[in-house]
Amino acid sequence: MKRLNQLFQKNEKILSIYFTAGYPHLNSSKEIIIELEKNGVDLIEIGIPYSDPLADGPIIQKSSQIALENGMSLEFLLHELKDIRAEVDIPLVLMGYFNSVMQFGIEQLFKRMNEIGLDGIILPDMLIEVYEKEFCELFEEYDIKSIFLITPSTPEDRIRRIDKMSKSFIYMVSSASTTGVRETYDDNSLAYFKRIKSMNLKAPILTGFGISSKQHFDQVCEYSDGGIIGSAFIKSFKKEVPIQQSISSFVSSVKK
Amino acid sequence: MKIKVCGLRVRENIVHVDQLEVDYIGLIFHEESPRFFSDQQLPDTMAKKIGVFVDKDFELIMNTIKEYQLKAVQLHGKESPELCRKLLKSDLEVIKAFAVDDDFEPSVLSDYSDSCSYFLFDTKTHKHGGSGKKFNWDILQSLDYSLPFFLSGGIGPEDANAIRSLRLNNLIGIDLNSRFEDAPAIKNFDKLSAFIKEIKPMKYKINEEGYYGSYGGAFIPELLYQNIQELKENYLKIMESDSFQDEFIRLLKEYVGRPSPLYFSKALSEKYGAQIFLKREDLNHTGSHKINNTIGQILLAKSLGKKRIIAETGAGQHGVATATVCAREGLECVVFMGALDVERQQPNVQKMQMLGAKVVPVESGNKTLKDATNEAIRDWINHPEETYYLIGSVVGPHPYPDMVSRFQSVISEEIKNQLKQQTGNVNSDKIIACVGGGSNAIGAYYHFLDDENVKLIAVEADGLGLETGETAATTAAGSPGIIHGSKTILMQTDDGQIVEPYSISAGLDYPGIGPVHAHLFETGRVEFIRATDDEALKAAFELTALEGIIPALETAHALAALPKLEFKEDELVVINISGRGDKDMATYQKYIESLKHPYQPPKMLTQAEHEDVNGLFIP
């Protein structure tokens, strides 16, 4: 899966967008992916909706609930994305909770991801200890990149360990919080961004959680290789606005 | 398998050995022994201290017991059965040692069978043991034991397999001494540790990685890694410290009112044809077993310097128990409670508020315990530094299940002592408890887990019945997966979405069980049965009518096991009465009303009647 590696060879800041599969409509994932690529987004995280998303704030919780009510499941999603590579080249990673993957069967999922051309997966509730002990070899066998999180409380030696294990990028959680839209980054967050930057990690870093505006995005880009927007993007869908239009105005508001 | 390490003398060495969670630490009060113990300052230990004597009289033994606060004695000389009995009556465990060689005369044992707690078989020497040599263990096979016994004499690091393969039903423990020493009386920690690990397979206890078999572990977002790590590194250290233990035991006694009585229920015994005892956790301060755990965790939180306490609650019992200890410690308390539970457990909501806690109604999901737990975890993610998450059951990431199990294990510790006093037996034949997350159940089982003769029974809430899908019977309706940070059995769809459970009891209305219970279920150590809403209600009214005890709805499920089980007349049965029913009065009231005006289903015709009817009208 070279798409992810090539992405970070470009010398520009990365905009990554997260959306919940199955929201706003059961079949909207494909259209969202195509439109995001068309509007110049660099990376897409496809959220597998889960009944009990512990690390997520109200917006992603609600969108997940609606997606599940719409009938979304991991099987449905993979089927929907079956021919997506005929349409887009943008790197695509899945993001979801460990239980979904465990029930589907991790190897089974990797096979399907290979067939489709999905590049990696973010499982926020799989600690590196579990990855190393149980799944590391499977990830390597299928060349699926596992993306790990670091947070303001992750100790330095652990960050170094995560850096070493990362085959693509590190997901830097901006502050001690669940996902959601925030007003500003405080001094603590900025000090943390600086601290991580000065560690000169080998893996590229994308900052996420709480980014909702161009101002936020530009701010995190000063300290890292780009930013991830989730809740704010999901919130931008409006009933009366077609998805196409909604996406183009959102992306241009962040990345002019 | 109980472990007794004998012949210690040095304070630091005693503290060290105690960390291995051995059962007894033996001090030798026999002047001729190279391990003679005298005039030393003794540290507090988790292990029971046992004094070893040779032909001393009653007064001298009792004085020594008092001086060193011994809990047990081991008699190595020609002590008479009368002396043993006198000591046994003084509330001591009494181990009578016998020196064994090929000419051992087993008839001597019968004189002692009703005057001591255990036998101990040691190698015969002219110096009352301590030879470092084994006797011929084949003799053990031919003995007719009236009491459980300890094996002693020259057991060394290489003997674990031989001991395990002895397969003697009455072999209750082993006595380790000279073969694990660096010098006389100085035990080697590493040798002991390795041996104990080998001999005590910890079948039902947590392993070093935080798993019970394949269940448990920590499946949490990186955001909580530090918090869990901090707890993992400190919980045992803090819990086992003298100052913590002193305070914990004092509060359980003086504030909670422990030990809670073990009450013999004549009425239930007669009705069900067994000897039925009720462990009265409902009489604890705040009305349930939950306070055992909150007292423990609040002391731990304080040691960690935390300022703000959060908790989840279902029926409100854990919420009240948490708000109570927070009021006592002057700590900020926030309790997350499903909005539906807030409605159905109003008295507890009011109590929490009066105790100064902020009750946050949770509107997500089914608005019950699962959702309250999600919200508490999210709050913790958002306030990682100053906040302590006080979990109410044996759920959540490692080390919570183990920590909560240990705090609740006081229940079974007391049951053992009380049974002994009241019936002469240390073991019950059956122990019955209800399981939601499973904290009262593991508390009632804990000290019986390794005694496989004790049948452990868990009762899950079956709501309207398994076949309706409206159930909370996790082991029957669930499969392995991840919930609230640990791998366990939970109710879920094929797609791995957690299913909303249903039970009339808010405390059992949870789609998972603690990982320890998943393991106990899978290994068959605990038998899981189910009781529906209706069966639980009937059981609650039965206990109320027969014994004048109004149980909590959760507890009523445990009681509902009685008509489902078969008993022998002399069988000892303990039911854990985990909580009292004050909070459930509205539900009970509704049930009474429904009995007054029973719902009459429209009369349906059977297939045969249909055919008859058809036959009549259509010629």
mmCIF file of C-alpha atoms in Angstrom, chain A residues 26-203:
data_model
loop_
_atom_site.group_PDB
_atom_site.id
_atom_site.type_symbol
_atom_site.label_atom_id
_atom_site.label_comp_id
_atom_site.label_asym_id
_atom_site.label_seq_id
_atom_site.Cartn_x
_atom_site.Cartn_y
_atom_site.Cartn_z
ATOM 1 C CA LEU A 26 -26.958 4.524 4.311
ATOM 2 C CA ASN A 27 -25.416 4.810 0.827
ATOM 3 C CA SER A 28 -23.590 8.132 1.103
ATOM 4 C CA SER A 29 -20.048 6.834 1.775
ATOM 5 C CA LYS A 30 -19.037 6.463 -1.860
ATOM 6 C CA GLU A 31 -20.264 9.894 -2.830
ATOM 7 C CA ILE A 32 -18.563 11.500 0.167
ATOM 8 C CA ILE A 33 -15.222 9.866 -0.725
ATOM 9 C CA ILE A 34 -15.413 10.939 -4.359
ATOM 10 C CA GLU A 35 -16.350 14.515 -3.485
ATOM 11 C CA LEU A 36 -13.648 14.820 -0.820
ATOM 12 C CA GLU A 37 -10.977 13.765 -3.296
ATOM 13 C CA LYS A 38 -12.371 16.082 -5.958
ATOM 14 C CA ASN A 39 -12.150 19.021 -3.521
ATOM 15 C CA GLY A 40 -8.484 18.417 -2.769
ATOM 16 C CA VAL A 41 -8.601 16.594 0.548
ATOM 17 C CA ASP A 42 -5.454 14.475 1.020
ATOM 18 C CA LEU A 43 -6.554 11.555 3.176
ATOM 19 C CA ILE A 44 -9.876 10.060 4.251
ATOM 20 C CA GLU A 45 -10.778 8.216 7.438
ATOM 21 C CA ILE A 46 -13.895 6.114 7.082
ATOM 22 C CA GLY A 47 -15.580 5.657 10.454
ATOM 23 C CA ILE A 48 -17.132 2.270 11.177
ATOM 24 C CA PRO A 49 -20.152 3.204 13.293
ATOM 25 C CA TYR A 50 -20.247 1.578 16.714
ATOM 26 C CA SER A 51 -22.934 1.375 19.358
ATOM 27 C CA ASP A 52 -20.616 2.400 22.196
ATOM 28 C CA PRO A 53 -17.917 4.751 20.882
ATOM 29 C CA LEU A 54 -16.045 5.510 24.103
ATOM 30 C CA ALA A 55 -13.522 7.955 22.700
ATOM 31 C CA ASP A 56 -16.083 10.008 20.812
ATOM 32 C CA GLY A 57 -18.022 13.090 21.762
ATOM 33 C CA PRO A 58 -21.705 13.770 21.092
ATOM 34 C CA ILE A 59 -21.501 14.506 17.340
ATOM 35 C CA ILE A 60 -19.784 11.298 16.280
ATOM 36 C CA GLN A 61 -21.903 9.344 18.781
ATOM 37 C CA LYS A 62 -25.075 10.703 17.244
ATOM 38 C CA SER A 63 -23.938 10.209 13.644
ATOM 39 C CA SER A 64 -22.976 6.629 14.522
ATOM 40 C CA GLN A 65 -26.342 5.974 16.064
ATOM 41 C CA ILE A 66 -28.134 7.301 12.991
ATOM 42 C CA ALA A 67 -25.845 5.312 10.710
ATOM 43 C CA LEU A 68 -26.660 2.118 12.592
ATOM 44 C CA GLU A 69 -30.352 2.922 12.470
ATOM 45 C CA ASN A 70 -29.917 3.433 8.715
ATOM 46 C CA GLY A 71 -28.681 -0.154 8.577
ATOM 47 C CA MET A 72 -24.917 0.352 8.282
ATOM 48 C CA SER A 73 -22.609 -2.532 9.204
ATOM 49 C CA LEU A 74 -18.987 -3.335 8.450
ATOM 50 C CA GLU A 75 -20.089 -5.948 5.918
ATOM 51 C CA PHE A 76 -22.363 -3.445 4.198
ATOM 52 C CA LEU A 77 -19.593 -0.847 4.091
ATOM 53 C CA LEU A 78 -17.037 -3.194 2.545
ATOM 54 C CA HIS A 79 -19.559 -4.235 -0.054
ATOM 55 C CA GLU A 80 -20.363 -0.618 -0.845
ATOM 56 C CA LEU A 81 -16.675 0.230 -1.283
ATOM 57 C CA LYS A 82 -15.918 -2.845 -3.388
ATOM 58 C CA ASP A 83 -15.165 -0.840 -6.563
ATOM 59 C CA ILE A 84 -14.084 2.448 -5.003
ATOM 60 C CA ARG A 85 -10.564 2.192 -6.460
ATOM 61 C CA ALA A 86 -12.057 2.563 -9.937
ATOM 62 C CA GLU A 87 -13.118 6.036 -8.823
ATOM 63 C CA VAL A 88 -10.436 7.451 -6.500
ATOM 64 C CA ASP A 89 -6.699 7.253 -5.726
ATOM 65 C CA ILE A 90 -6.785 9.051 -2.398
ATOM 66 C CA PRO A 91 -5.425 7.063 0.589
ATOM 67 C CA LEU A 92 -8.274 5.526 2.589
ATOM 68 C CA VAL A 93 -8.099 4.266 6.139
ATOM 69 C CA LEU A 94 -10.759 2.724 8.313
ATOM 70 C CA MET A 95 -11.370 3.933 11.843
ATOM 71 C CA GLY A 96 -13.421 1.984 14.324
ATOM 72 C CA TYR A 97 -13.558 0.158 17.589
ATOM 73 C CA PHE A 98 -11.831 -3.095 18.331
ATOM 74 C CA ASN A 99 -14.993 -5.081 18.992
ATOM 75 C CA SER A 100 -16.337 -4.472 15.468
ATOM 76 C CA VAL A 101 -13.132 -5.802 13.974
ATOM 77 C CA MET A 102 -12.930 -8.707 16.409
ATOM 78 C CA GLN A 103 -16.444 -9.871 15.535
ATOM 79 C CA PHE A 104 -15.831 -9.531 11.803
ATOM 80 C CA GLY A 105 -12.581 -11.427 12.116
ATOM 81 C CA ILE A 106 -9.382 -9.436 11.806
ATOM 82 C CA GLU A 107 -7.792 -11.562 9.081
ATOM 83 C CA GLN A 108 -11.054 -11.708 7.190
ATOM 84 C CA LEU A 109 -11.195 -7.914 7.301
ATOM 85 C CA PHE A 110 -7.600 -7.534 6.090
ATOM 86 C CA LYS A 111 -8.264 -9.781 3.114
ATOM 87 C CA ARG A 112 -11.222 -7.658 2.141
ATOM 88 C CA MET A 113 -9.263 -4.444 2.681
ATOM 89 C CA ASN A 114 -6.571 -5.766 0.355
ATOM 90 C CA GLU A 115 -9.133 -6.678 -2.289
ATOM 91 C CA ILE A 116 -10.687 -3.226 -2.129
ATOM 92 C CA GLY A 117 -7.478 -1.248 -1.713
ATOM 93 C CA LEU A 118 -7.943 0.236 1.770
ATOM 94 C CA ASP A 119 -4.608 1.319 3.196
ATOM 95 C CA GLY A 120 -4.751 1.270 6.953
ATOM 96 C CA ILE A 121 -6.824 1.190 10.089
ATOM 97 C CA ILE A 122 -7.106 3.207 13.284
ATOM 98 C CA LEU A 123 -8.396 1.282 16.305
ATOM 99 C CA PRO A 124 -8.287 3.735 19.192
ATOM 100 C CA ASP A 125 -8.999 1.089 21.823
ATOM 101 C CA MET A 126 -6.226 -1.258 20.707
ATOM 102 C CA LEU A 127 -3.201 -0.349 22.805
ATOM 103 C CA ILE A 128 0.235 -0.985 21.313
ATOM 104 C CA GLU A 129 0.726 -3.800 23.835
ATOM 105 C CA VAL A 130 -2.211 -5.719 22.360
ATOM 106 C CA TYR A 131 -1.017 -4.964 18.815
ATOM 107 C CA GLU A 132 2.493 -6.198 19.518
ATOM 108 C CA LYS A 133 1.417 -9.301 21.341
ATOM 109 C CA GLU A 134 -1.383 -10.486 19.110
ATOM 110 C CA PHE A 135 -1.721 -8.767 15.767
ATOM 111 C CA CYS A 136 1.519 -7.248 14.592
ATOM 112 C CA GLU A 137 2.311 -10.124 12.239
ATOM 113 C CA LEU A 138 -1.106 -10.109 10.624
ATOM 114 C CA PHE A 139 -0.847 -6.401 9.923
ATOM 115 C CA GLU A 140 2.521 -6.982 8.261
ATOM 116 C CA GLU A 141 1.382 -10.012 6.310
ATOM 117 C CA TYR A 142 -1.441 -8.046 4.689
ATOM 118 C CA ASP A 143 0.504 -4.773 4.608
ATOM 119 C CA ILE A 144 -2.235 -2.948 6.475
ATOM 120 C CA LYS A 145 -0.893 0.086 8.303
ATOM 121 C CA SER A 146 -1.934 0.455 11.924
ATOM 122 C CA ILE A 147 -2.154 4.072 13.013
ATOM 123 C CA PHE A 148 -1.510 4.685 16.710
ATOM 124 C CA LEU A 149 -2.571 7.588 18.869
ATOM 125 C CA ILE A 150 -0.446 9.720 21.142
ATOM 126 C CA THR A 151 -1.958 12.083 23.701
ATOM 127 C CA PRO A 152 -0.760 14.847 26.026
ATOM 128 C CA SER A 153 -0.270 12.250 28.759
ATOM 129 C CA THR A 154 1.691 9.707 26.702
ATOM 130 C CA PRO A 155 5.185 9.519 28.253
ATOM 131 C CA GLU A 156 8.180 10.288 26.057
ATOM 132 C CA ASP A 157 9.597 6.759 25.972
ATOM 133 C CA ARG A 158 6.215 5.446 24.927
ATOM 134 C CA ILE A 159 5.990 8.045 22.147
ATOM 135 C CA ARG A 160 9.395 6.874 20.908
ATOM 136 C CA ARG A 161 8.172 3.292 20.976
ATOM 137 C CA ILE A 162 5.032 4.225 19.046
ATOM 138 C CA ASP A 163 7.155 6.154 16.542
ATOM 139 C CA LYS A 164 9.284 3.086 15.966
ATOM 140 C CA MET A 165 6.234 0.882 15.435
ATOM 141 C CA SER A 166 4.461 3.295 13.096
ATOM 142 C CA LYS A 167 4.628 2.360 9.429
ATOM 143 C CA SER A 168 2.744 5.424 8.236
ATOM 144 C CA PHE A 169 1.677 8.369 10.400
ATOM 145 C CA ILE A 170 1.015 9.047 14.081
ATOM 146 C CA TYR A 171 -2.360 10.383 15.139
ATOM 147 C CA MET A 172 -1.667 13.142 17.644
ATOM 148 C CA VAL A 173 -4.692 13.743 19.856
ATOM 149 C CA SER A 174 -4.733 17.496 20.453
ATOM 150 C CA SER A 175 -5.891 17.486 24.055
ATOM 151 C CA ALA A 176 -7.161 15.243 26.816
ATOM 152 C CA SER A 177 -10.653 14.866 25.497
ATOM 153 C CA THR A 178 -13.112 12.884 23.452
ATOM 154 C CA THR A 179 -13.669 13.955 19.842
ATOM 155 C CA GLY A 180 -15.622 17.135 19.208
ATOM 156 C CA VAL A 181 -15.642 20.720 18.184
ATOM 157 C CA ARG A 182 -13.642 23.128 20.323
ATOM 158 C CA GLU A 183 -13.235 26.882 20.440
ATOM 159 C CA THR A 184 -9.495 27.342 20.780
ATOM 160 C CA TYR A 185 -6.324 25.514 21.743
ATOM 161 C CA ASP A 186 -5.042 26.609 25.121
ATOM 162 C CA ASP A 187 -1.447 27.135 26.204
ATOM 163 C CA ASN A 188 -1.177 23.566 27.446
ATOM 164 C CA SER A 189 -2.077 22.241 24.026
ATOM 165 C CA LEU A 190 0.384 24.544 22.304
ATOM 166 C CA ALA A 191 3.159 23.580 24.704
ATOM 167 C CA TYR A 192 2.398 19.930 23.983
ATOM 168 C CA PHE A 193 2.454 20.528 20.200
ATOM 169 C CA LYS A 194 5.853 22.169 20.573
ATOM 170 C CA ARG A 195 7.175 19.383 22.752
ATOM 171 C CA ILE A 196 6.190 16.738 20.201
ATOM 172 C CA LYS A 197 7.614 18.772 17.310
ATOM 173 C CA SER A 198 10.935 19.074 19.103
ATOM 174 C CA MET A 199 11.120 15.288 19.487
ATOM 175 C CA ASN A 200 11.800 15.045 15.724
ATOM 176 C CA LEU A 201 9.927 11.792 15.305
ATOM 177 C CA LYS A 202 10.526 9.681 12.223
ATOM 178 C CA ALA A 203 6.828 9.188 11.459
#
